[in-house]
Amino acid sequence: MKYLTLILLLIFTNCKTESKTKTESKKTTEVENENGIDKSISEMWGAFLESNPEFKDEEIPESDYFHNNREDADRLAELTLKGKKKASSGLYRLYKQYNVDLPKVGAKQIVTDFDGKAQAIIQNISVDTIPFNEISKDYAILDMGTDIDALEKWKKAHWDFFESVLEESGEKPTEEMLIVCVRFETIWKKK
């Protein structure tokens, strides 16, 4: 379970290497339920099911934020809400290392801000494995949520992040390293 959480964090991670875990930043408040999960998550899922009863038999999806720090997590959640961020990237090697299944088309995720408050529900529409040096400008725009120097920004941010992750095992990133590229659509937004 600990490895699954790490992989999910990496899947929804973009950019910088500032380390801070969700549990370190999360404050216990009256808005959390008995599992330490913000009530807004179950409330959002309930509202979604009420409007979309065809999904009533589905379990509540995983919830997490993009990135590993407050500034980027909140910024990327906002870009998701605005419909600008439509993709996320993870390092294929980590899926294999931790024996975690790749994301699946059709899977849903509740995107939160850094404090764990539900912002949106997304659904995967494609999952591809692409070498780092073959990432397209179009994909980078979807992942970064901007078309201003998107590919250059994507490469720098992800290279730096993957370098820090691989450093822990004594490895270095390569231009050929495989990236799990998940495209998604936002299917529900906070009200």
Coordinates of N, CA, C and O in Angstrom, one line a residue:
M1 N 0.8 -1.2 0.0 CA 0.0 0.0 0.0 C 0.9 1.3 0.0 O 0.6 2.2 -0.7
K2 N 2.0 1.2 0.7 CA 2.9 2.3 0.8 C 3.5 2.6 -0.6 O 3.6 3.7 -1.0
Y3 N 3.8 1.5 -1.3 CA 4.3 1.7 -2.7 C 3.2 2.3 -3.6 O 3.5 3.1 -4.5
L4 N 2.0 1.8 -3.5 CA 0.9 2.3 -4.3 C 0.8 3.8 -4.1 O 0.6 4.6 -5.1
T5 N 0.8 4.3 -2.9 CA 0.7 5.7 -2.6 C 1.8 6.5 -3.2 O 1.6 7.5 -3.8
L6 N 3.1 5.9 -3.2 CA 4.2 6.6 -3.8 C 4.0 6.7 -5.3 O 4.2 7.7 -5.9
I7 N 3.6 5.6 -5.9 CA 3.3 5.6 -7.4 C 2.3 6.6 -7.7 O 2.4 7.4 -8.7
L8 N 1.2 6.6 -7.0 CA 0.1 7.6 -7.3 C 0.6 9.0 -7.1 O 0.2 9.9 -7.9
L9 N 1.4 9.3 -6.1 CA 2.0 10.6 -6.0 C 2.9 10.9 -7.2 O 2.8 12.0 -7.8
L10 N 3.7 10.0 -7.7 CA 4.5 10.2 -8.8 C 3.7 10.4 -10.1 O 4.1 11.2 -11.0
I11 N 2.6 9.6 -10.2 CA 1.8 9.8 -11.4 C 1.3 11.2 -11.5 O 1.2 11.8 -12.6
F12 N 0.8 11.7 -10.4 CA 0.2 13.0 -10.4 C 1.2 14.1 -10.0 O 0.9 15.2 -9.5
T13 N 2.5 13.8 -10.3 CA 3.5 14.8 -10.0 C 4.1 15.4 -11.3 O 4.3 14.7 -12.2
N14 N 4.3 16.7 -11.2 CA 4.9 17.4 -12.3 C 6.0 18.3 -11.6 O 5.8 18.7 -10.5
C15 N 7.0 18.6 -12.3 CA 7.9 19.7 -12.0 C 8.9 19.5 -10.9 O 9.6 18.5 -10.9
K16 N 8.9 20.4 -9.9 CA 10.0 20.6 -9.0 C 10.2 19.4 -8.0 O 9.5 18.5 -8.0
T17 N 11.3 19.5 -7.2 CA 11.7 18.4 -6.4 C 11.6 18.7 -4.9 O 12.1 17.9 -4.1
E18 N 10.9 19.7 -4.5 CA 10.7 20.0 -3.1 C 9.9 18.9 -2.5 O 8.9 18.5 -2.9
S19 N 10.5 18.3 -1.4 CA 9.8 17.2 -0.8 C 8.9 17.6 0.4 O 9.4 18.3 1.3
K20 N 7.7 17.1 0.4 CA 6.8 17.3 1.5 C 5.7 16.3 1.3 O 5.1 16.3 0.2
T21 N 5.5 15.4 2.2 CA 4.4 14.5 2.1 C 3.1 15.0 2.5 O 3.0 15.9 3.3
K22 N 2.1 14.3 2.0 CA 0.7 14.7 2.4 C 0.5 14.6 3.9 O -0.1 15.5 4.5
T23 N 1.0 13.6 4.5 CA 0.8 13.4 5.9 C 1.5 14.5 6.7 O 1.0 14.8 7.8
E24 N 2.6 15.0 6.3 CA 3.3 16.0 7.0 C 2.5 17.3 7.0 O 2.6 18.1 7.9
S25 N 1.9 17.6 5.8 CA 1.2 18.9 5.7 C -0.2 18.9 6.1 O -0.8 19.9 6.3
K26 N -0.8 17.7 6.3 CA -2.2 17.6 6.6 C -2.5 17.9 8.1 O -1.8 17.3 8.9
K27 N -3.4 18.7 8.4 CA -3.7 19.1 9.7 C -5.0 18.4 10.1 O -5.9 18.3 9.3
T28 N -5.1 17.8 11.3 CA -6.4 17.2 11.7 C -7.3 18.3 12.0 O -7.1 19.1 12.9
T29 N -8.5 18.2 11.4 CA -9.5 19.2 11.6 C -10.9 18.5 11.7 O -11.0 17.4 11.4
E30 N -11.9 19.3 12.1 CA -13.2 18.8 12.2 C -13.8 18.4 10.8 O -14.8 17.7 10.8
V31 N -13.2 18.8 9.7 CA -13.7 18.5 8.4 C -13.2 17.1 7.9 O -13.7 16.6 6.9
E32 N -12.3 16.5 8.6 CA -11.9 15.2 8.2 C -12.8 14.1 8.8 O -13.3 14.2 9.9
N33 N -13.0 13.0 8.1 CA -13.7 11.9 8.6 C -12.8 11.0 9.4 O -11.6 11.3 9.6
E34 N -13.3 9.9 9.9 CA -12.6 9.0 10.7 C -11.3 8.4 10.1 O -10.4 7.9 10.7
N35 N -11.2 8.4 8.7 CA -10.1 7.9 8.0 C -9.0 8.9 7.8 O -8.0 8.7 7.1
G36 N -9.2 10.2 8.2 CA -8.3 11.2 7.9 C -8.5 11.8 6.6 O -7.6 12.6 6.1
I37 N -9.5 11.5 5.9 CA -9.8 12.0 4.5 C -10.8 13.2 4.6 O -11.8 13.0 5.3
D38 N -10.5 14.2 3.9 CA -11.4 15.4 4.0 C -12.8 15.0 3.5 O -13.0 14.3 2.5
K39 N -13.8 15.5 4.2 CA -15.2 15.1 3.9 C -15.6 15.6 2.5 O -16.5 15.1 1.9
S40 N -14.9 16.6 2.0 CA -15.2 17.1 0.7 C -15.1 16.0 -0.4 O -15.8 16.1 -1.4
I41 N -14.3 15.1 -0.2 CA -14.1 14.0 -1.1 C -15.3 13.1 -1.2 O -15.8 12.9 -2.3
S42 N -15.8 12.7 -0.1 CA -17.0 11.9 -0.2 C -18.2 12.7 -0.6 O -19.1 12.2 -1.3
E43 N -18.3 14.0 -0.2 CA -19.4 14.8 -0.6 C -19.3 15.0 -2.1 O -20.4 15.0 -2.8
M44 N -18.1 15.2 -2.7 CA -18.1 15.4 -4.2 C -18.5 14.1 -4.9 O -19.2 14.2 -5.8
W45 N -18.0 13.0 -4.4 CA -18.4 11.7 -5.0 C -19.9 11.5 -4.9 O -20.5 11.1 -5.9
G46 N -20.5 11.8 -3.8 CA -21.9 11.7 -3.6 C -22.7 12.6 -4.6 O -23.7 12.1 -5.2
A47 N -22.2 13.8 -4.7 CA -22.9 14.7 -5.7 C -22.8 14.2 -7.1 O -23.7 14.3 -7.9
F48 N -21.6 13.7 -7.4 CA -21.4 13.1 -8.8 C -22.3 12.0 -9.0 O -23.0 11.9 -10.1
L49 N -22.4 11.0 -8.1 CA -23.3 9.9 -8.2 C -24.8 10.3 -8.3 O -25.5 9.7 -9.0
E50 N -25.1 11.3 -7.5 CA -26.5 11.8 -7.6 C -26.9 12.2 -9.0 O -28.0 12.0 -9.5
S51 N -26.0 12.9 -9.6 CA -26.2 13.4 -11.0 C -25.9 12.4 -12.1 O -26.3 12.5 -13.2
N52 N -25.2 11.3 -11.7 CA -24.8 10.3 -12.7 C -25.1 8.9 -12.0 O -24.1 8.1 -11.7
P53 N -26.3 8.5 -11.9 CA -26.7 7.3 -11.2 C -26.1 6.0 -11.9 O -26.0 5.0 -11.2
E54 N -25.8 6.1 -13.1 CA -25.2 5.0 -13.8 C -23.9 4.5 -13.2 O -23.5 3.4 -13.5
F55 N -23.3 5.3 -12.4 CA -22.0 4.9 -11.8 C -22.2 4.5 -10.3 O -21.2 4.4 -9.6
K56 N -23.4 4.4 -9.9 CA -23.7 4.1 -8.4 C -23.1 2.9 -7.8 O -22.8 2.8 -6.6
D57 N -22.7 1.9 -8.7 CA -22.1 0.7 -8.2 C -20.5 0.8 -8.1 O -19.9 -0.1 -7.7
E58 N -20.0 1.9 -8.6 CA -18.5 2.1 -8.5 C -18.1 2.6 -7.1 O -18.8 3.3 -6.4
E59 N -17.0 2.1 -6.7 CA -16.4 2.5 -5.4 C -15.8 3.9 -5.6 O -15.5 4.3 -6.7
I60 N -15.7 4.6 -4.5 CA -15.1 6.0 -4.5 C -13.7 5.8 -5.0 O -12.9 4.9 -4.6
P61 N -13.3 6.6 -6.0 CA -11.9 6.5 -6.6 C -10.9 7.1 -5.6 O -11.2 7.7 -4.6
E62 N -9.6 6.7 -5.9 CA -8.5 7.3 -5.2 C -8.5 8.8 -5.2 O -9.0 9.4 -6.2
S63 N -8.0 9.5 -4.2 CA -7.9 10.9 -4.3 C -6.5 11.3 -4.0 O -5.8 10.7 -3.1
D64 N -6.0 12.3 -4.6 CA -4.7 12.8 -4.4 C -4.5 14.1 -5.1 O -5.3 14.5 -5.9
Y65 N -3.4 14.8 -4.8 CA -3.1 16.1 -5.5 C -2.0 15.8 -6.5 O -1.2 14.9 -6.4
F66 N -1.8 16.7 -7.5 CA -0.7 16.7 -8.4 C 0.5 17.3 -7.7 O 0.3 18.3 -7.0
H67 N 1.6 16.8 -7.9 CA 2.9 17.3 -7.5 C 3.2 17.0 -6.0 O 2.6 16.1 -5.4
N68 N 4.3 17.6 -5.5 CA 4.7 17.3 -4.1 C 4.9 18.5 -3.3 O 5.6 18.5 -2.3
N69 N 4.3 19.7 -3.6 CA 4.4 20.8 -2.8 C 3.1 21.7 -2.9 O 2.4 21.5 -3.9
R70 N 2.8 22.5 -2.0 CA 1.6 23.3 -1.9 C 1.4 24.2 -3.1 O 0.3 24.1 -3.8
E71 N 2.4 25.0 -3.5 CA 2.2 25.9 -4.6 C 1.9 25.2 -5.9 O 0.9 25.6 -6.6
D72 N 2.6 24.2 -6.2 CA 2.4 23.5 -7.5 C 1.1 22.7 -7.4 O 0.3 22.6 -8.4
A73 N 0.8 22.0 -6.3 CA -0.4 21.2 -6.2 C -1.6 22.1 -6.4 O -2.6 21.7 -7.1
D74 N -1.6 23.2 -5.7 CA -2.8 24.1 -5.8 C -2.9 24.7 -7.2 O -4.0 24.8 -7.8
R75 N -1.8 25.1 -7.8 CA -1.8 25.6 -9.1 C -2.3 24.6 -10.2 O -3.1 24.9 -11.0
L76 N -1.8 23.4 -10.1 CA -2.2 22.3 -11.0 C -3.7 21.9 -10.8 O -4.4 21.6 -11.8
A77 N -4.2 21.9 -9.6 CA -5.6 21.7 -9.4 C -6.4 22.8 -10.0 O -7.5 22.5 -10.6
E78 N -6.0 24.0 -9.9 CA -6.7 25.1 -10.5 C -6.7 25.0 -12.1 O -7.7 25.2 -12.7
L79 N -5.5 24.6 -12.6 CA -5.5 24.4 -14.1 C -6.4 23.3 -14.5 O -7.0 23.3 -15.6
T80 N -6.5 22.3 -13.7 CA -7.5 21.2 -14.0 C -8.9 21.7 -14.0 O -9.7 21.4 -14.9
L81 N -9.2 22.5 -13.0 CA -10.6 23.1 -12.9 C -10.9 23.9 -14.1 O -12.0 23.9 -14.6
K82 N -9.9 24.6 -14.6 CA -10.1 25.5 -15.7 C -10.1 24.8 -17.1 O -10.3 25.4 -18.1
G83 N -9.8 23.5 -17.0 CA -9.8 22.7 -18.2 C -8.5 22.8 -19.0 O -8.4 22.4 -20.2
K84 N -7.5 23.4 -18.4 CA -6.2 23.6 -19.1 C -5.2 22.4 -18.9 O -4.5 22.1 -19.8
K85 N -5.2 21.8 -17.7 CA -4.4 20.6 -17.5 C -5.2 19.4 -17.8 O -6.3 19.2 -17.2
K86 N -4.7 18.6 -18.8 CA -5.5 17.5 -19.2 C -4.6 16.2 -19.3 O -5.0 15.2 -20.0
A87 N -3.5 16.2 -18.7 CA -2.6 15.0 -18.7 C -1.7 15.0 -17.5 O -1.5 16.1 -16.8
S88 N -1.1 13.9 -17.2 CA -0.1 13.7 -16.2 C 0.9 12.7 -16.6 O 0.6 11.9 -17.5
S89 N 2.1 12.8 -16.0 CA 3.2 11.9 -16.4 C 3.9 11.2 -15.2 O 4.0 11.8 -14.2
G90 N 4.2 9.9 -15.4 CA 4.9 9.2 -14.4 C 6.1 8.4 -15.0 O 6.1 8.2 -16.2
L91 N 7.0 8.0 -14.2 CA 8.1 7.2 -14.6 C 7.8 5.7 -14.7 O 7.5 5.1 -13.6
Y92 N 7.8 5.1 -15.9 CA 7.5 3.7 -16.1 C 8.3 2.8 -15.2 O 7.7 1.9 -14.6
R93 N 9.5 3.1 -15.0 CA 10.4 2.3 -14.2 C 9.9 2.1 -12.8 O 10.0 1.0 -12.2
L94 N 9.3 3.1 -12.2 CA 8.8 3.0 -10.8 C 7.6 2.1 -10.7 O 7.4 1.4 -9.7
Y95 N 6.8 2.0 -11.8 CA 5.6 1.1 -11.8 C 6.2 -0.3 -11.7 O 5.6 -1.2 -10.9
K96 N 7.2 -0.6 -12.5 CA 7.8 -1.9 -12.5 C 8.5 -2.2 -11.2 O 8.4 -3.3 -10.6
Q97 N 9.3 -1.2 -10.7 CA 10.0 -1.4 -9.4 C 9.1 -1.8 -8.3 O 9.4 -2.6 -7.5
Y98 N 8.0 -1.1 -8.2 CA 7.0 -1.3 -7.1 C 5.9 -2.3 -7.4 O 5.0 -2.4 -6.7
N99 N 6.0 -2.9 -8.6 CA 5.0 -3.9 -9.1 C 3.6 -3.3 -9.0 O 2.7 -3.9 -8.4
V100 N 3.4 -2.1 -9.5 CA 2.1 -1.5 -9.5 C 1.5 -1.4 -10.9 O 2.3 -1.2 -11.9
D101 N 0.2 -1.7 -11.1 CA -0.4 -1.7 -12.4 C -0.3 -0.3 -13.0 O -0.5 0.7 -12.2
L102 N -0.2 -0.2 -14.3 CA -0.3 1.1 -15.0 C -1.7 1.6 -14.9 O -2.6 0.8 -14.7
P103 N -1.9 2.9 -15.0 CA -3.2 3.5 -14.9 C -4.0 2.9 -16.1 O -3.5 2.5 -17.1
K104 N -5.3 2.8 -15.9 CA -6.2 2.2 -16.9 C -7.2 3.3 -17.5 O -7.6 4.2 -16.8
V105 N -7.4 3.1 -18.8 CA -8.4 4.0 -19.4 C -9.8 3.8 -18.7 O -10.1 2.7 -18.4
G106 N -10.4 4.9 -18.5 CA -11.7 4.8 -17.8 C -11.7 5.0 -16.3 O -12.7 5.3 -15.7
A107 N -10.5 4.8 -15.7 CA -10.3 5.0 -14.2 C -10.5 6.4 -13.9 O -10.2 7.3 -14.6
K108 N -11.2 6.6 -12.7 CA -11.5 8.0 -12.2 C -10.5 8.3 -11.1 O -10.0 7.4 -10.4
Q109 N -10.3 9.6 -10.8 CA -9.5 10.1 -9.7 C -10.1 11.3 -9.2 O -10.6 12.2 -10.0
I110 N -10.1 11.5 -7.9 CA -10.5 12.8 -7.3 C -9.3 13.6 -7.1 O -8.4 13.2 -6.3
V111 N -9.2 14.7 -7.8 CA -8.0 15.6 -7.6 C -8.3 16.6 -6.5 O -9.4 17.1 -6.4
T112 N -7.3 16.7 -5.6 CA -7.5 17.6 -4.4 C -6.5 18.7 -4.5 O -5.5 18.7 -5.3
D113 N -6.7 19.7 -3.6 CA -5.6 20.7 -3.4 C -4.6 20.1 -2.5 O -4.8 18.9 -2.0
F114 N -3.6 20.8 -2.1 CA -2.5 20.3 -1.2 C -3.1 19.9 0.1 O -2.5 19.0 0.8
D115 N -4.2 20.5 0.6 CA -4.7 20.2 1.9 C -5.7 19.0 1.8 O -6.3 18.7 2.9
G116 N -5.9 18.4 0.7 CA -6.8 17.3 0.5 C -8.2 17.6 0.3 O -9.1 16.7 0.4
K117 N -8.5 18.8 0.0 CA -9.9 19.2 -0.3 C -10.2 18.9 -1.8 O -9.5 19.3 -2.7
A118 N -11.3 18.2 -2.1 CA -11.7 17.8 -3.4 C -11.9 19.0 -4.3 O -12.6 20.0 -3.9
Q119 N -11.3 18.9 -5.5 CA -11.4 20.0 -6.5 C -12.2 19.5 -7.7 O -12.9 20.3 -8.3
A120 N -11.9 18.3 -8.2 CA -12.4 17.8 -9.4 C -12.3 16.3 -9.5 O -11.5 15.7 -8.8
I121 N -13.2 15.7 -10.3 CA -13.1 14.3 -10.6 C -12.6 14.2 -12.1 O -13.2 14.9 -13.0
I122 N -11.5 13.4 -12.3 CA -11.0 13.3 -13.7 C -11.2 11.8 -14.1 O -11.3 10.9 -13.2
Q123 N -11.2 11.5 -15.4 CA -11.3 10.2 -15.9 C -10.3 10.0 -17.0 O -10.2 10.9 -17.9
N124 N -9.5 8.9 -16.9 CA -8.4 8.7 -17.9 C -9.1 8.4 -19.2 O -10.0 7.5 -19.3
I125 N -8.6 9.0 -20.3 CA -9.1 8.7 -21.6 C -8.0 8.0 -22.5 O -8.4 7.4 -23.5
S126 N -6.7 8.1 -22.1 CA -5.7 7.3 -22.8 C -4.5 7.2 -21.9 O -4.3 8.0 -21.0
V127 N -3.8 6.1 -22.1 CA -2.6 5.8 -21.3 C -1.6 5.2 -22.3 O -1.8 4.2 -23.0
D128 N -0.4 5.9 -22.4 CA 0.6 5.5 -23.4 C 1.9 5.5 -22.7 O 2.1 6.2 -21.7
T129 N 2.9 4.7 -23.2 CA 4.2 4.7 -22.6 C 5.1 5.2 -23.8 O 5.2 4.6 -24.8
I130 N 5.8 6.3 -23.5 CA 6.6 7.0 -24.5 C 8.0 7.3 -24.0 O 8.1 7.8 -22.9
P131 N 9.0 7.1 -24.8 CA 10.3 7.6 -24.3 C 10.4 9.1 -24.1 O 9.7 9.8 -24.8
F132 N 11.1 9.5 -23.1 CA 11.3 10.9 -22.7 C 11.5 11.8 -23.9 O 10.9 12.8 -24.1
N133 N 12.5 11.3 -24.8 CA 12.9 12.2 -25.9 C 11.9 12.2 -27.0 O 12.1 12.9 -28.0
E134 N 10.8 11.5 -26.9 CA 9.7 11.5 -27.9 C 8.4 12.2 -27.5 O 7.4 12.1 -28.2
I135 N 8.5 12.8 -26.3 CA 7.3 13.5 -25.8 C 7.0 14.7 -26.8 O 7.9 15.4 -27.1
S136 N 5.8 14.8 -27.2 CA 5.4 15.8 -28.2 C 5.1 17.2 -27.5 O 4.7 17.2 -26.3
K137 N 5.1 18.2 -28.3 CA 4.7 19.5 -27.8 C 3.2 19.5 -27.4 O 2.9 20.1 -26.4
D138 N 2.4 18.8 -28.2 CA 1.0 18.7 -27.9 C 0.7 18.1 -26.6 O -0.1 18.6 -25.8
Y139 N 1.5 17.0 -26.3 CA 1.3 16.3 -25.0 C 1.8 17.3 -23.9 O 1.1 17.4 -22.8
A140 N 2.9 17.9 -24.1 CA 3.4 18.8 -23.0 C 2.4 19.9 -22.7 O 2.3 20.3 -21.5
I141 N 1.8 20.4 -23.7 CA 0.7 21.5 -23.5 C -0.4 21.0 -22.6 O -0.8 21.6 -21.6
L142 N -0.8 19.7 -22.8 CA -1.9 19.1 -22.0 C -1.4 18.9 -20.6 O -2.2 19.1 -19.6
D143 N -0.2 18.5 -20.4 CA 0.3 18.2 -19.1 C 0.7 19.5 -18.3 O 0.4 19.6 -17.1
M144 N 1.3 20.5 -19.0 CA 1.7 21.7 -18.3 C 0.5 22.7 -18.1 O 0.6 23.6 -17.3
G145 N -0.5 22.6 -18.9 CA -1.6 23.5 -18.9 C -1.3 24.8 -19.5 O -2.0 25.8 -19.2
T146 N -0.3 24.9 -20.3 CA 0.0 26.2 -21.0 C 0.7 25.8 -22.3 O 1.3 24.8 -22.5
D147 N 0.6 26.8 -23.3 CA 1.2 26.5 -24.6 C 2.5 27.4 -24.7 O 3.1 27.5 -25.8
I148 N 2.8 28.1 -23.7 CA 4.0 29.0 -23.7 C 5.2 28.1 -23.3 O 5.4 27.7 -22.2
D149 N 6.1 27.9 -24.3 CA 7.3 27.0 -24.1 C 7.0 25.7 -23.4 O 7.8 25.3 -22.6
A150 N 5.9 25.1 -23.7 CA 5.4 23.9 -23.0 C 6.4 22.8 -23.0 O 6.7 22.2 -22.0
L151 N 6.9 22.4 -24.2 CA 7.8 21.3 -24.3 C 9.1 21.5 -23.5 O 9.6 20.6 -22.8
E152 N 9.7 22.7 -23.6 CA 10.9 23.0 -22.9 C 10.7 23.0 -21.4 O 11.5 22.4 -20.7
K153 N 9.5 23.6 -21.0 CA 9.2 23.5 -19.5 C 9.0 22.1 -19.1 O 9.4 21.7 -18.0
W154 N 8.2 21.3 -19.9 CA 7.9 20.0 -19.5 C 9.2 19.2 -19.3 O 9.4 18.5 -18.3
K155 N 10.1 19.3 -20.3 CA 11.4 18.5 -20.3 C 12.2 18.9 -19.1 O 12.7 18.0 -18.4
K156 N 12.4 20.1 -18.8 CA 13.2 20.6 -17.7 C 12.6 20.1 -16.4 O 13.3 19.5 -15.5
A157 N 11.3 20.4 -16.2 CA 10.6 20.1 -14.9 C 10.7 18.6 -14.7 O 11.0 18.1 -13.5
H158 N 10.4 17.8 -15.7 CA 10.3 16.3 -15.5 C 11.7 15.7 -15.4 O 11.9 14.8 -14.6
W159 N 12.6 16.2 -16.1 CA 14.0 15.7 -16.0 C 14.5 15.9 -14.6 O 15.0 15.0 -13.9
D160 N 14.3 17.1 -14.1 CA 14.8 17.5 -12.7 C 14.1 16.6 -11.7 O 14.7 16.0 -10.8
F161 N 12.8 16.4 -11.8 CA 12.1 15.6 -10.9 C 12.5 14.1 -11.0 O 12.8 13.5 -9.9
F162 N 12.6 13.5 -12.2 CA 12.9 12.1 -12.3 C 14.4 11.9 -11.9 O 14.7 10.9 -11.3
E163 N 15.2 12.9 -12.1 CA 16.6 12.8 -11.6 C 16.7 12.7 -10.1 O 17.4 11.8 -9.6
S164 N 15.9 13.5 -9.4 CA 15.9 13.4 -8.0 C 15.3 12.0 -7.5 O 15.8 11.5 -6.5
V165 N 14.3 11.5 -8.2 CA 13.7 10.2 -7.8 C 14.7 9.1 -8.0 O 14.9 8.2 -7.2
L166 N 15.4 9.1 -9.2 CA 16.3 8.0 -9.5 C 17.6 8.1 -8.7 O 18.2 7.1 -8.5
E167 N 18.0 9.3 -8.3 CA 19.2 9.5 -7.5 C 19.1 8.6 -6.2 O 20.2 8.1 -5.8
E168 N 18.0 8.4 -5.7 CA 17.8 7.6 -4.4 C 18.3 6.2 -4.7 O 18.8 5.5 -3.7
S169 N 18.2 5.7 -5.9 CA 18.7 4.3 -6.2 C 20.0 4.3 -6.9 O 20.4 3.2 -7.4
G170 N 20.6 5.4 -7.0 CA 21.9 5.5 -7.6 C 21.9 5.5 -9.2 O 22.9 5.3 -9.8
E171 N 20.7 5.8 -9.7 CA 20.6 5.8 -11.2 C 20.4 7.2 -11.7 O 20.2 8.2 -10.9
K172 N 20.5 7.4 -13.0 CA 20.4 8.7 -13.6 C 19.4 8.6 -14.7 O 19.2 7.5 -15.3
P173 N 18.7 9.7 -15.0 CA 17.7 9.7 -16.1 C 18.4 9.6 -17.4 O 19.6 9.9 -17.5
T174 N 17.7 9.1 -18.4 CA 18.2 9.0 -19.8 C 17.2 9.6 -20.7 O 16.0 9.6 -20.4
E175 N 17.6 9.9 -21.9 CA 16.7 10.5 -22.9 C 15.7 9.4 -23.4 O 14.6 9.7 -23.8
E176 N 16.0 8.1 -23.2 CA 15.2 7.0 -23.6 C 14.3 6.5 -22.5 O 13.5 5.5 -22.7
M177 N 14.4 7.0 -21.3 CA 13.6 6.5 -20.2 C 12.1 6.6 -20.6 O 11.7 7.5 -21.2
L178 N 11.3 5.5 -20.2 CA 9.9 5.5 -20.6 C 9.1 6.3 -19.6 O 9.2 6.2 -18.4
I179 N 8.1 7.1 -20.2 CA 7.2 7.9 -19.4 C 5.8 7.4 -19.6 O 5.4 7.1 -20.7
V180 N 5.1 7.2 -18.5 CA 3.7 6.8 -18.6 C 2.9 8.1 -18.8 O 2.9 9.0 -17.9
C181 N 2.3 8.3 -19.9 CA 1.6 9.5 -20.3 C 0.1 9.2 -20.2 O -0.5 8.5 -21.0
V182 N -0.6 9.9 -19.2 CA -2.0 9.7 -19.0 C -2.7 11.0 -19.4 O -2.5 12.0 -18.9
R183 N -3.6 10.8 -20.4 CA -4.5 11.9 -20.8 C -5.8 11.7 -20.1 O -6.3 10.6 -20.0
F184 N -6.4 12.8 -19.6 CA -7.7 12.7 -18.8 C -8.6 13.8 -19.2 O -8.2 14.8 -19.8
E185 N -9.9 13.6 -18.8 CA -10.9 14.7 -19.0 C -11.4 15.0 -17.6 O -11.5 14.1 -16.8
T186 N -11.7 16.2 -17.3 CA -12.4 16.6 -16.1 C -13.9 16.4 -16.2 O -14.5 17.0 -17.1
I187 N -14.4 15.5 -15.4 CA -15.8 15.1 -15.6 C -16.7 15.7 -14.5 O -17.9 15.6 -14.5
W188 N -16.1 16.3 -13.4 CA -16.9 16.9 -12.4 C -16.0 18.0 -11.7 O -14.8 17.7 -11.4
K189 N -16.6 19.1 -11.4 CA -15.8 20.2 -10.7 C -16.5 20.5 -9.4 O -17.7 20.4 -9.2
K190 N -15.7 21.1 -8.5 CA -16.3 21.5 -7.2 C -17.3 22.6 -7.5 O -17.2 23.4 -8.4
K191 N -18.3 22.7 -6.6 CA -19.4 23.6 -6.8 C -19.1 24.8 -5.9 O -18.6 24.8 -4.9

